PDB file of C-alpha atoms in Angstrom:
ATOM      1  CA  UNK A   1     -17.517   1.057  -9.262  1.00 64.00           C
ATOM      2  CA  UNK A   2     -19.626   2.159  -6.149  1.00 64.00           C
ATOM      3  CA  UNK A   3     -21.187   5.700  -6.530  1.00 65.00           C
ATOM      4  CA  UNK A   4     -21.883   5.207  -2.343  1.00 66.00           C
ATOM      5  CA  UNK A   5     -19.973   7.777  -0.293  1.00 69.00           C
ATOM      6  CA  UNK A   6     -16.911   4.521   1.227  1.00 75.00           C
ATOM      7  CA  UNK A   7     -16.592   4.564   4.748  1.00 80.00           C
ATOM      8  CA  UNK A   8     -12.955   4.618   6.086  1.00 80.00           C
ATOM      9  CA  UNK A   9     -12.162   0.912   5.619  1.00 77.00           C
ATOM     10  CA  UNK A  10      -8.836   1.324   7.550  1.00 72.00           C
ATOM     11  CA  UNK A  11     -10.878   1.225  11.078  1.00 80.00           C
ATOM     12  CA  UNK A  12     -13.879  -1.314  10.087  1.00 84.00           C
ATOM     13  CA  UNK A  13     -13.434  -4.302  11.047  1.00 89.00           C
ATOM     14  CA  UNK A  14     -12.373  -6.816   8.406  1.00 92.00           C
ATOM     15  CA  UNK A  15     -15.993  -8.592   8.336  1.00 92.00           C
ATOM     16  CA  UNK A  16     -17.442  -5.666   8.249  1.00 93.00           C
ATOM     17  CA  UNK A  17     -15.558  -4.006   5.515  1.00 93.00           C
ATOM     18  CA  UNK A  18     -15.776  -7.636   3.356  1.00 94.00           C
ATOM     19  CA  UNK A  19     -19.740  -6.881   4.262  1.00 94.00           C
ATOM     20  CA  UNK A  20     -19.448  -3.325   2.621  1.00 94.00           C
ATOM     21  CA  UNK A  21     -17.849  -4.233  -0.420  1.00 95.00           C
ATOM     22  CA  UNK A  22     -20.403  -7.057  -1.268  1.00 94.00           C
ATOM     23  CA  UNK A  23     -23.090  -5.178  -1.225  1.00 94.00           C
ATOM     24  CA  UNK A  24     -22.107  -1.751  -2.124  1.00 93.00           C
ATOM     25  CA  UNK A  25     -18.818  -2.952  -4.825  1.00 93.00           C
ATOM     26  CA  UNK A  26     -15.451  -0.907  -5.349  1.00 92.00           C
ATOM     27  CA  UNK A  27     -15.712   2.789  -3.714  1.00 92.00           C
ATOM     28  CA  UNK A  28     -14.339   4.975  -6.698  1.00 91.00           C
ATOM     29  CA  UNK A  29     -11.524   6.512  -6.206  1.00 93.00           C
ATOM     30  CA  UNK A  30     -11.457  10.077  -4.886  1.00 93.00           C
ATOM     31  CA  UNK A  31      -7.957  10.878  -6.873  1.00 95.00           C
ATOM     32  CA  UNK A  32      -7.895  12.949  -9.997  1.00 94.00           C
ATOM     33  CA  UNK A  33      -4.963  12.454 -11.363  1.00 96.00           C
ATOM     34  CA  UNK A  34      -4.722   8.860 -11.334  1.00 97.00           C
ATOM     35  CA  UNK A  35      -6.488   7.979 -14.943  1.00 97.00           C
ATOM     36  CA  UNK A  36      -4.723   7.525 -18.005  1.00 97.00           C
ATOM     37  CA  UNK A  37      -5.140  10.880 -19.762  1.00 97.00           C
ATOM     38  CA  UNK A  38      -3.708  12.632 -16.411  1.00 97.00           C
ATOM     39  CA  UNK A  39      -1.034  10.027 -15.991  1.00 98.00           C
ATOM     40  CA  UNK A  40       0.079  10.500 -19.525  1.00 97.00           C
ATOM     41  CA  UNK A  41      -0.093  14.556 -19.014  1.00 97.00           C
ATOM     42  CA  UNK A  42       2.761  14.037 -15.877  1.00 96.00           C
ATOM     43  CA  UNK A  43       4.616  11.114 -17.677  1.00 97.00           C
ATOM     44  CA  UNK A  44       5.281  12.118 -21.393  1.00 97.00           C
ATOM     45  CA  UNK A  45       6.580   9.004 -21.837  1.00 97.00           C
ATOM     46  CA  UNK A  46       3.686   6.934 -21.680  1.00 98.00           C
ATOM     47  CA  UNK A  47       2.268   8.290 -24.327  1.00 97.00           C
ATOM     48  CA  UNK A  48       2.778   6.042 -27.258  1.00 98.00           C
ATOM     49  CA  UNK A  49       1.217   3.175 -25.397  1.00 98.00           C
ATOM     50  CA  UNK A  50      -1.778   1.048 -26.691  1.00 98.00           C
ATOM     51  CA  UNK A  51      -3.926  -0.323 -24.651  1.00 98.00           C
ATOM     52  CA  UNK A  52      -6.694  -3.077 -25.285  1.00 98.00           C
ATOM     53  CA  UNK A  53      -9.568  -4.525 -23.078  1.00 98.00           C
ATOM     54  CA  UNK A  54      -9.875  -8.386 -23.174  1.00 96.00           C
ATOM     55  CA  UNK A  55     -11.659 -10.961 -21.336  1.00 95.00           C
ATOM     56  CA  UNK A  56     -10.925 -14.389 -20.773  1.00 97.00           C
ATOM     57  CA  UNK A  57     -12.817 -17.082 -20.385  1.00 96.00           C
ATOM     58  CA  UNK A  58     -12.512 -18.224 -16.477  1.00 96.00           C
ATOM     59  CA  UNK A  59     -12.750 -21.549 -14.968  1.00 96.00           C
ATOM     60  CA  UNK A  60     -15.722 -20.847 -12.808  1.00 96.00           C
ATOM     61  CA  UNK A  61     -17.786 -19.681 -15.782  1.00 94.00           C
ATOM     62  CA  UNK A  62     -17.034 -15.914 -15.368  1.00 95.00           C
ATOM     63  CA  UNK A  63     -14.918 -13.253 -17.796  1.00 97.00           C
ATOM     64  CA  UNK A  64     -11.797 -12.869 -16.267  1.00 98.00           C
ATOM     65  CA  UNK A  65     -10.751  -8.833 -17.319  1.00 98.00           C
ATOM     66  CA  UNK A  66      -7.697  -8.378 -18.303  1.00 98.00           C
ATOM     67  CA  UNK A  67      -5.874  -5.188 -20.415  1.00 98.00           C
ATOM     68  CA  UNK A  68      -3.011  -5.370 -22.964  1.00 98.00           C
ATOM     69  CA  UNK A  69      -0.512  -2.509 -23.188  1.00 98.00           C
ATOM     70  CA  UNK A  70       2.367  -2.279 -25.859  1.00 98.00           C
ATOM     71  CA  UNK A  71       4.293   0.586 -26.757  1.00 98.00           C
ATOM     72  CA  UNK A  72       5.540  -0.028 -30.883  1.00 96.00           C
ATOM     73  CA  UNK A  73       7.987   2.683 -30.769  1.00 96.00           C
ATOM     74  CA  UNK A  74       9.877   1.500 -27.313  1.00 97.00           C
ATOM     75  CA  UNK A  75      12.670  -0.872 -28.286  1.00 96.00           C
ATOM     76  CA  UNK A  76      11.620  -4.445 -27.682  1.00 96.00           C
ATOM     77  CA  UNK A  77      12.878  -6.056 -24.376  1.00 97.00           C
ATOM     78  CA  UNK A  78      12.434  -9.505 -25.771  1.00 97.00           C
ATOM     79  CA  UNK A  79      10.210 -10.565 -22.591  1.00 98.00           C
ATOM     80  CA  UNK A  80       6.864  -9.816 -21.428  1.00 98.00           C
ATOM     81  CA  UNK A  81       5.121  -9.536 -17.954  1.00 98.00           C
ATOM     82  CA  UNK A  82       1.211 -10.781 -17.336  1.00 98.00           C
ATOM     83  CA  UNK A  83       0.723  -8.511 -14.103  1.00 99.00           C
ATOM     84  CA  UNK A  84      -1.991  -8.974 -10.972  1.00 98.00           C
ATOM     85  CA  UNK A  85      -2.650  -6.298  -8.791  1.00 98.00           C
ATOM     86  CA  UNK A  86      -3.078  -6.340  -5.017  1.00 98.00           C
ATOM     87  CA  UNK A  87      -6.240  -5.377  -2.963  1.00 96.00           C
ATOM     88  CA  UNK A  88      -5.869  -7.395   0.245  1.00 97.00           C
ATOM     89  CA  UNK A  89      -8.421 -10.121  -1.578  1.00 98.00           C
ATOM     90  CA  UNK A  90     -11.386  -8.091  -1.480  1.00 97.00           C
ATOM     91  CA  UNK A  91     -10.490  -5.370  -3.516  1.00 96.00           C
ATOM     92  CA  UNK A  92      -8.519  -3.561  -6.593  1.00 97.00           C
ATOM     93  CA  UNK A  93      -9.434  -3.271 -10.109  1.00 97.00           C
ATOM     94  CA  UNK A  94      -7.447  -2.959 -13.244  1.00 98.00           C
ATOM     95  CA  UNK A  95      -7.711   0.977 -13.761  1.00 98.00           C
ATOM     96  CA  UNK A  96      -6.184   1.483 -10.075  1.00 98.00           C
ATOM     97  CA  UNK A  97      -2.588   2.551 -10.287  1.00 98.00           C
ATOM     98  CA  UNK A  98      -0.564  -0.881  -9.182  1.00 98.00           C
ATOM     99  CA  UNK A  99      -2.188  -1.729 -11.995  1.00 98.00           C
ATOM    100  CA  UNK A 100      -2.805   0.266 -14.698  1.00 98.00           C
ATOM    101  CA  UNK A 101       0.411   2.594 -14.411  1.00 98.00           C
ATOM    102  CA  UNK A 102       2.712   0.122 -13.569  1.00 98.00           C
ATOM    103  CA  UNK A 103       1.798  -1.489 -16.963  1.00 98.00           C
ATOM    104  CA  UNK A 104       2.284   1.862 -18.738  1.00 98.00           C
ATOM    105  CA  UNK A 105       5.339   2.301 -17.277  1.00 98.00           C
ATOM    106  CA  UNK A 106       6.895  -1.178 -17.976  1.00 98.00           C
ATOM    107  CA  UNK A 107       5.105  -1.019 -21.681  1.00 98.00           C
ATOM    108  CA  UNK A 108       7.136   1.924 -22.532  1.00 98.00           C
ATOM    109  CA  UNK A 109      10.162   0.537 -21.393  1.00 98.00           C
ATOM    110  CA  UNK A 110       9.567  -2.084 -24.109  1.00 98.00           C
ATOM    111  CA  UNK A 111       8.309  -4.645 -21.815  1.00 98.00           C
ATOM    112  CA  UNK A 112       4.288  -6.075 -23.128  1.00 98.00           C
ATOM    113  CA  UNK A 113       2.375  -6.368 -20.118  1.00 98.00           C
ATOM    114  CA  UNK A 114      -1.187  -8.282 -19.580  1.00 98.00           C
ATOM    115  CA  UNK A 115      -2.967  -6.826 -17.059  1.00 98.00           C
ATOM    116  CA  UNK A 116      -5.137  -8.878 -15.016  1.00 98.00           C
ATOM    117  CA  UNK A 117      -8.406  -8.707 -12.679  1.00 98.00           C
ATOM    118  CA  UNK A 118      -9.900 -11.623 -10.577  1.00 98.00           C
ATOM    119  CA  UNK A 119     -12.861 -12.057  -8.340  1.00 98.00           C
ATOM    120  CA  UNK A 120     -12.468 -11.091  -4.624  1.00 98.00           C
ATOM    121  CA  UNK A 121     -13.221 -12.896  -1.612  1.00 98.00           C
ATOM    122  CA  UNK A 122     -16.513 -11.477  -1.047  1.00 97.00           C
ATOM    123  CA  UNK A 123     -19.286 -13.321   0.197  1.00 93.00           C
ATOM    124  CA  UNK A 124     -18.594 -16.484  -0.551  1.00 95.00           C
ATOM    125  CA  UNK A 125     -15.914 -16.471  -2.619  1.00 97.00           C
ATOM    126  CA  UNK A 126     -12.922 -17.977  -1.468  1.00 98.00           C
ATOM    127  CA  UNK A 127      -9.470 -19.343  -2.589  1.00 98.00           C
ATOM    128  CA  UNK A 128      -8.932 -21.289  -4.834  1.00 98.00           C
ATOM    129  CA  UNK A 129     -11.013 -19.146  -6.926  1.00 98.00           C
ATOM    130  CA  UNK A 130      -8.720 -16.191  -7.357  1.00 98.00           C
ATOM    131  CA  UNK A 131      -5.930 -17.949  -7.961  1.00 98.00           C
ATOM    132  CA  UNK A 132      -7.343 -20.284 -10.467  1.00 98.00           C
ATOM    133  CA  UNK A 133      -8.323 -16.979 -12.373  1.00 98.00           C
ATOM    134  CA  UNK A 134      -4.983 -15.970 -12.187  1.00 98.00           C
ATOM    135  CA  UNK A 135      -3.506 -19.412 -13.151  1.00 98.00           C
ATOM    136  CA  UNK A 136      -6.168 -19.233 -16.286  1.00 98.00           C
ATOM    137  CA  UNK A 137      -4.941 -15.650 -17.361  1.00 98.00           C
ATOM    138  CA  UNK A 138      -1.784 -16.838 -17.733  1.00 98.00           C
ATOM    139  CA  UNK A 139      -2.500 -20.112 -19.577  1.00 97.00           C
ATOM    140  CA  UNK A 140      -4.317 -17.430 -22.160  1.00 98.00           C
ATOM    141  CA  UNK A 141      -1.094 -15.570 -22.348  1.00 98.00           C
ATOM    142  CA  UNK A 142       1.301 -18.329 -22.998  1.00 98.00           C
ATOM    143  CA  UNK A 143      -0.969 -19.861 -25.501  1.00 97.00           C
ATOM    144  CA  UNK A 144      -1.291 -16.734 -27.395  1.00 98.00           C
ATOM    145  CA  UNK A 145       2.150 -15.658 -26.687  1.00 98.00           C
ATOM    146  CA  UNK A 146       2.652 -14.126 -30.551  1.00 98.00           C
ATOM    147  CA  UNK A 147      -0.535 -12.518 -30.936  1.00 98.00           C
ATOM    148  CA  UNK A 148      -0.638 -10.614 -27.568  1.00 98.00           C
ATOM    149  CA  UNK A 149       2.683  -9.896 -27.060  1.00 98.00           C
ATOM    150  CA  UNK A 150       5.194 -10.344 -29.847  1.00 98.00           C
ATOM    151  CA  UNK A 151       7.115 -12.981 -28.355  1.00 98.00           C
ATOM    152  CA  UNK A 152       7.517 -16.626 -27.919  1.00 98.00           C
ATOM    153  CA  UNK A 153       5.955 -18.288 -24.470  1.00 97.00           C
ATOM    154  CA  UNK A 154       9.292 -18.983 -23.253  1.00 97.00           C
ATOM    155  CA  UNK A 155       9.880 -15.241 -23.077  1.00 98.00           C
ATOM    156  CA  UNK A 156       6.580 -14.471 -20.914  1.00 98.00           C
ATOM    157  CA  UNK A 157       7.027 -14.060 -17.292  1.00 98.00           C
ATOM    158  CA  UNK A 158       4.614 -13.414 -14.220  1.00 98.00           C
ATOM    159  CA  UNK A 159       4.500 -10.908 -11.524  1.00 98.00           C
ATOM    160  CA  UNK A 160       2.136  -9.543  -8.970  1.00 98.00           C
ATOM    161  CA  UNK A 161       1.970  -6.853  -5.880  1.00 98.00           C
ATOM    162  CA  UNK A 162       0.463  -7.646  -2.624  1.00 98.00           C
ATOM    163  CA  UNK A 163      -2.456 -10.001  -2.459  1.00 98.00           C
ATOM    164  CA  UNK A 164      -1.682  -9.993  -6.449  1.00 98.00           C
ATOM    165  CA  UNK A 165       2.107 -11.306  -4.939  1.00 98.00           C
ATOM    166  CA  UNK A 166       0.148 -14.387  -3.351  1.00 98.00           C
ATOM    167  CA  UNK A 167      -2.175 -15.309  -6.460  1.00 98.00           C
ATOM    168  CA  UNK A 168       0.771 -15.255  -8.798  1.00 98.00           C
ATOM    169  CA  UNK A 169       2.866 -17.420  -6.260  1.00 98.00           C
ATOM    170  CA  UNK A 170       0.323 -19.654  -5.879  1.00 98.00           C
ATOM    171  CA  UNK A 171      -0.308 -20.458  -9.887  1.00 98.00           C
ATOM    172  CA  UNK A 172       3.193 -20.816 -10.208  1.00 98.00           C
ATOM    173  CA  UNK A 173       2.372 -23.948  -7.404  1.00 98.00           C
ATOM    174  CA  UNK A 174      -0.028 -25.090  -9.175  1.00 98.00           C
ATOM    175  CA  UNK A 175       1.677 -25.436 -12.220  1.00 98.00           C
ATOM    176  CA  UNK A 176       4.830 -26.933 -10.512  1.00 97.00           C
ATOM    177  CA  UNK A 177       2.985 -29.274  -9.047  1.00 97.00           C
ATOM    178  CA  UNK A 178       0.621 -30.352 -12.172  1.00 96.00           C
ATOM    179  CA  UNK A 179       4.199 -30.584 -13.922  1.00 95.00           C
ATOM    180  CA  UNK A 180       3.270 -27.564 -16.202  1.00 94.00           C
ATOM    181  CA  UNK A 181       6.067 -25.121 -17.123  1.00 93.00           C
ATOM    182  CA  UNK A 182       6.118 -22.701 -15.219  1.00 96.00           C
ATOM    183  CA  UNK A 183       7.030 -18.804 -16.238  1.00 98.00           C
ATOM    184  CA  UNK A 184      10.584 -17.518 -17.605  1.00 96.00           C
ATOM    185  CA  UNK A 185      10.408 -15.839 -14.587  1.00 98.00           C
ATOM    186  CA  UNK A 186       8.250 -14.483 -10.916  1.00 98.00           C
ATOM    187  CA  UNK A 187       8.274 -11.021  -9.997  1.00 99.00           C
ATOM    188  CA  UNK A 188       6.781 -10.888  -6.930  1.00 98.00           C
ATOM    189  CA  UNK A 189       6.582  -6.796  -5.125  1.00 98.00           C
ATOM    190  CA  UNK A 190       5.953  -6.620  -1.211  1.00 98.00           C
ATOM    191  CA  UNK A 191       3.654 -10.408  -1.426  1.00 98.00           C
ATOM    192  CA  UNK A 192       1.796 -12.074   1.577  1.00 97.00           C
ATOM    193  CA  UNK A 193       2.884 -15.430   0.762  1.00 98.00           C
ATOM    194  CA  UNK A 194       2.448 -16.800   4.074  1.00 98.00           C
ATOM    195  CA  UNK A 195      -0.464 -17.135   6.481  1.00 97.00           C
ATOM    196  CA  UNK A 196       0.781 -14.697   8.865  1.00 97.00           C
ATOM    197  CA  UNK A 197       3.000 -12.595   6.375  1.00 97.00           C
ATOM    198  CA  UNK A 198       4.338 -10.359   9.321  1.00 96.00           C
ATOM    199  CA  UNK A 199       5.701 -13.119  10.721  1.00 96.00           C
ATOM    200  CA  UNK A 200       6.459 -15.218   7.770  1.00 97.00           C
ATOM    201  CA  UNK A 201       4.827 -17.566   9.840  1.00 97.00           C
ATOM    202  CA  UNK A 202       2.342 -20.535   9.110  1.00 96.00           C
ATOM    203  CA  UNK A 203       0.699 -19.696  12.920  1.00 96.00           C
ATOM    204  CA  UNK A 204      -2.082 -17.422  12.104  1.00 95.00           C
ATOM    205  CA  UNK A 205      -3.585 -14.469  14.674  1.00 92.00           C
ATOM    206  CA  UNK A 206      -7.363 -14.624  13.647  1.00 91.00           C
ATOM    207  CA  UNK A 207      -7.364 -11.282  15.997  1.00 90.00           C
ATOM    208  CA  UNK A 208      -5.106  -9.516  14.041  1.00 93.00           C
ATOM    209  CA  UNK A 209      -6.092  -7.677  10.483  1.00 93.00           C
ATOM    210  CA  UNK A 210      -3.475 -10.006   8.626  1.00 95.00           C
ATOM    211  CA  UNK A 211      -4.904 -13.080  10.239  1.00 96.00           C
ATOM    212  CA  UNK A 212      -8.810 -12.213   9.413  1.00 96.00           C
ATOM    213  CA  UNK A 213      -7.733 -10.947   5.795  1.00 97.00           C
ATOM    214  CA  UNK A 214      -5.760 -14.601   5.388  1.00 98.00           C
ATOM    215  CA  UNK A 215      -9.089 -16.810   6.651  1.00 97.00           C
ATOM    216  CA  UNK A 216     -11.326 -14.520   4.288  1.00 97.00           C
ATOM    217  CA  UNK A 217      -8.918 -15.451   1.457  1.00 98.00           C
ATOM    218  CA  UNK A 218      -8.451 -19.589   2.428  1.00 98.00           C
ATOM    219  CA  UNK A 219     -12.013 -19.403   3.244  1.00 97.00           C
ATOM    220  CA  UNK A 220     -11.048 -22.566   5.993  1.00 96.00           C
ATOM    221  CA  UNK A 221      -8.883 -23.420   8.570  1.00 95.00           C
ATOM    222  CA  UNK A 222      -7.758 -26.351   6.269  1.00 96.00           C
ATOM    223  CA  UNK A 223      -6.951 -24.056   3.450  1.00 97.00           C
ATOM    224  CA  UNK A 224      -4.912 -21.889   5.105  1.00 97.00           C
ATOM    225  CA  UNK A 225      -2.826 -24.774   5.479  1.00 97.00           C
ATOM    226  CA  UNK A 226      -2.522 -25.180   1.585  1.00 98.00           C
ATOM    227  CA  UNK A 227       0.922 -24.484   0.044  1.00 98.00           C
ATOM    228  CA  UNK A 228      -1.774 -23.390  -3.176  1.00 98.00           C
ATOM    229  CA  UNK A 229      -2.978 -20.248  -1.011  1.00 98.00           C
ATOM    230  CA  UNK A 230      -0.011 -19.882   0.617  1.00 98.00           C
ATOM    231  CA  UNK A 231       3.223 -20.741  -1.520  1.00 98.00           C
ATOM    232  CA  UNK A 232       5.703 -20.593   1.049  1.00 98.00           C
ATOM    233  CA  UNK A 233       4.530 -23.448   3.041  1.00 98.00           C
ATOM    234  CA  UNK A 234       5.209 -25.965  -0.088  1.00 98.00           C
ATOM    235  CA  UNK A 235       8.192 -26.581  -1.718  1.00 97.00           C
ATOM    236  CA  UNK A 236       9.629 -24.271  -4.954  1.00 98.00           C
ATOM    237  CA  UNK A 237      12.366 -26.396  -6.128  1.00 97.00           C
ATOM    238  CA  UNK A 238      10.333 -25.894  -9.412  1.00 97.00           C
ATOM    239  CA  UNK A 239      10.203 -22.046  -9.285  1.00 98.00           C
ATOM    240  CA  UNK A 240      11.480 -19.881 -11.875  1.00 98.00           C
ATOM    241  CA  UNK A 241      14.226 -17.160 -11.329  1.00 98.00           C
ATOM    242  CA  UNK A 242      12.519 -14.822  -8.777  1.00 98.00           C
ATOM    243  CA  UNK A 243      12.664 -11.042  -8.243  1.00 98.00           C
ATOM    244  CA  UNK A 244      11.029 -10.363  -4.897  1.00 98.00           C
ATOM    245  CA  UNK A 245      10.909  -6.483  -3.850  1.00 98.00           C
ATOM    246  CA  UNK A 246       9.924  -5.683  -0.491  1.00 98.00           C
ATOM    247  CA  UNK A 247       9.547  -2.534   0.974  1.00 98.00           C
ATOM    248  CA  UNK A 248      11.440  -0.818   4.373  1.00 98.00           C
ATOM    249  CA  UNK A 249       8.432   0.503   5.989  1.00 97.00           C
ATOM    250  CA  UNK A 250       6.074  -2.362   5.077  1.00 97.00           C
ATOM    251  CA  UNK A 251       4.644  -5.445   8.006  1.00 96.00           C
ATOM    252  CA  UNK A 252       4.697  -7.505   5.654  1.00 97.00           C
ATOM    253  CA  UNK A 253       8.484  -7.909   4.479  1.00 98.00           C
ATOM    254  CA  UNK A 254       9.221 -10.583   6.617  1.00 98.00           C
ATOM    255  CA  UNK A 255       7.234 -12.668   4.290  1.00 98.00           C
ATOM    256  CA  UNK A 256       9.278 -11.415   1.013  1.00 98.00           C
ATOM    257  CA  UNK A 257      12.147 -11.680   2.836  1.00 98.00           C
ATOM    258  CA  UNK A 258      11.811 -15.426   3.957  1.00 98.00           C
ATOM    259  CA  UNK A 259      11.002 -16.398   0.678  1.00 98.00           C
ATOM    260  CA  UNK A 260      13.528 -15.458  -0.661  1.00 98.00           C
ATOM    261  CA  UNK A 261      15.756 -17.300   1.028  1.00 98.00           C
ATOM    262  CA  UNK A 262      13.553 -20.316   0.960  1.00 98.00           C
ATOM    263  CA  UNK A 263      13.378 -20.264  -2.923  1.00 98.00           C
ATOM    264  CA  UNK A 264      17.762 -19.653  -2.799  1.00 98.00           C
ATOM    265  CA  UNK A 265      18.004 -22.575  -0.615  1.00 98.00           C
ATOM    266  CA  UNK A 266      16.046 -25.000  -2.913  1.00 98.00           C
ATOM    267  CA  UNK A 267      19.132 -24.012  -5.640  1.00 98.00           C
ATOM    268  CA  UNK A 268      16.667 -21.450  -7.140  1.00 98.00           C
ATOM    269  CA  UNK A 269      18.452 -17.530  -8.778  1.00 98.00           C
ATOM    270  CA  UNK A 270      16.163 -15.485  -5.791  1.00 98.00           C
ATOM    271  CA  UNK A 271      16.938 -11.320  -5.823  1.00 98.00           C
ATOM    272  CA  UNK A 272      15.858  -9.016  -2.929  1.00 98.00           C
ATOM    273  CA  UNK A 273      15.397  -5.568  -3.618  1.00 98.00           C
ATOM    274  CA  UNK A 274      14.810  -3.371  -0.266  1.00 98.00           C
ATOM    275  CA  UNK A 275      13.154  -0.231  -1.525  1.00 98.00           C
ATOM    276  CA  UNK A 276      14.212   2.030   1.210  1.00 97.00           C
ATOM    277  CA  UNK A 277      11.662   4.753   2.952  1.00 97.00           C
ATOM    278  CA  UNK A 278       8.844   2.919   0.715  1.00 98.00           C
ATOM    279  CA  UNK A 279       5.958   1.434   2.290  1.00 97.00           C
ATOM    280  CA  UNK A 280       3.393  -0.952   1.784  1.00 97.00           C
ATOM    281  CA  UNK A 281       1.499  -0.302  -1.604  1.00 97.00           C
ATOM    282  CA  UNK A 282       3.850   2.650  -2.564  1.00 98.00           C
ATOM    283  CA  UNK A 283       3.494   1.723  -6.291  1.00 98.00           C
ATOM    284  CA  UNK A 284      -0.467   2.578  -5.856  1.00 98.00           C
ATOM    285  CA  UNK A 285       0.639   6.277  -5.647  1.00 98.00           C
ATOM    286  CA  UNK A 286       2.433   7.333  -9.033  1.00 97.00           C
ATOM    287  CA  UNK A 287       3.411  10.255  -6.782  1.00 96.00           C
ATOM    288  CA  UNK A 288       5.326   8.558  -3.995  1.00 98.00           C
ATOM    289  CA  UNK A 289       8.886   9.548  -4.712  1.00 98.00           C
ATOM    290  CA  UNK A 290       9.877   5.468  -3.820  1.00 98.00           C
ATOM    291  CA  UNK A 291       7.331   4.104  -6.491  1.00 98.00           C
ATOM    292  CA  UNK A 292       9.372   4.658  -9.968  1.00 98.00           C
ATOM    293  CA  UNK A 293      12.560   3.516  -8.272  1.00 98.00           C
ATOM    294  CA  UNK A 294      10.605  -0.200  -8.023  1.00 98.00           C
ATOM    295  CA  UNK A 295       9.500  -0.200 -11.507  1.00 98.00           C
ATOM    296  CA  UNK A 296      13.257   0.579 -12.643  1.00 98.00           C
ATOM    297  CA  UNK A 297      14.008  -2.063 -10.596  1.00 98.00           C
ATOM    298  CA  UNK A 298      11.546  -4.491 -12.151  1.00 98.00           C
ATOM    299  CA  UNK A 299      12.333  -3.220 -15.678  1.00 98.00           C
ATOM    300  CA  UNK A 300      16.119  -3.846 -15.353  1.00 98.00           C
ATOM    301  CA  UNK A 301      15.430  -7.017 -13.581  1.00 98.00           C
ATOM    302  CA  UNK A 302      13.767  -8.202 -16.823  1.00 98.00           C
ATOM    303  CA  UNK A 303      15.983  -6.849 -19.045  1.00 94.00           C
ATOM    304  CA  UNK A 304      19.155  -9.181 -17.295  1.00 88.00           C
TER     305      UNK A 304
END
């Protein structure tokens, strides 16, 4: 994390805020209630959960982080959940709340969740390389099903928010199309799954924020063109069972939306949940009176 004093990333420009964060890293946080000890203090019920730091070996020579949480005294859902934050590509880390208390929360509903990180489209870092992190991470957790989680691989399922919506779509491409088996099941919470998510659109506005954050992602014209990057412009006749949870005050539900019905009219079990008054990133902020709703709904979800 950064000790430099962030600028106000919502009004840079998106090259010059992908500048910023290559050569300065992750701002902290200015919150100070947002690490586990406080989070723990406000939610009792988090508080028999364990937590372990592991890395996994990546595809592009890196560690890929990733955090284990189980709760021994919840009573056992059966499943489990590897989990990817969001970030917009270029950001988000796995202490940050989308990640690390959305785990806690599902953990002590009984639910083992995998936390994972992934490198960000900095510099020149592009797609593929995020998703094939992601895609990695959950080859780890399948093959070590018992160990990490308790349960068999059949029982694991995969889920991500935001840009982590995306990278989790896009593995589950990846392994439909390689033929692999893909999860028990894709939880995917306000995703950009499309080039122009606002528009759930494959016609991309390289004026607009979304458009600029899409290239830095794809990294090329051509790749933004790649149902890999962008899973809504291949087919998902392979996908698993899908929970896809988009917000009422969010730009990008169109995209959530339209897959949806995409996935439900390739013959594949696709459930919208509107979380009304939220907006985008709403599970970032334990706070925001929307964000528990959505992890109740993801939590009964699984349990069904």
């Amino acid at each position: 994390m950064s000790d430099v004093e962030a600028p106000d990333f919502r009004r840079m420009p998106i090259a010059d805020a992908v500048r910023w964060l290559a050569e300065h890293g992750e701002p902290a946080d200015p919150r100070t209630d947002i690490d586990t000890a406080s989070l723990r203090r406000r939610f009792p019920h988090l508080e028999n959960v364990v937590t372990a730091d592991i890395r996994i070996d990546g595809p592009y020579g890196r560690l890929v982080p990733a955090r284990l949480y189980r709760d021994a005294a919840a009573p056992a859902s059966g499943r489990a959940l590897v989990w990817v934050h969001g970030g917009a590509f270029i950001g988000g880390y796995l202490d940050m709340p989308e990640a690390n208390w959305v785990a806690l929360e599902l953990a002590s509903r009984g639910i083992p969740v995998l936390s994972v990180d992934y490198v960000k489209c900095l510099g020149d870092v592009h797609f593929p390389e995020p998703t094939d992190e992601v895609r990695s991470a959950w080859n780890h957790a399948v093959a070590h099903a018992q160990d990490l989680f308790g349960v068999d691989a059949g029982a694991v399922l995969l889920g991500g928010a935001s840009a982590g919506g995306n990278l989790t779509a896009g593995a589950v491409a990846q392994l439909q199309d390689a033929g692999d088996t893909v999860p028990a099941g894709l939880i995917l919470v306000y995703p950009a799954v499309h080039p122009n998510s606002p528009a759930a659109s494959a016609e991309v506005d390289l004026a607009s924020p979304h458009g600029q954050l899409a290239l830095n992602f794809a990294g090329s014209d051509q790749a933004l063109r790649d149902p890999h990057a962008f899973a809504a412009l291949g087919r998902v006749d392979g996908f698993p069972p899908t929970l896809v949870i988009v917000c009422e005050k969010d730009d990008l539900r169109p995209s959530g939306e339209a897959f949806a019905r995409q996935l439900g009219g390739a013959g594949i079990e696709a459930h919208v949940h509107l979380e009304e008054d939220a907006g985008h990133g709403h599970i970032n902020e334990p706070s925001d009176p929307t964000a528990l709703p959505t992890i109740e709904a993801i939590a009964d979800w699984i349990d069904r």
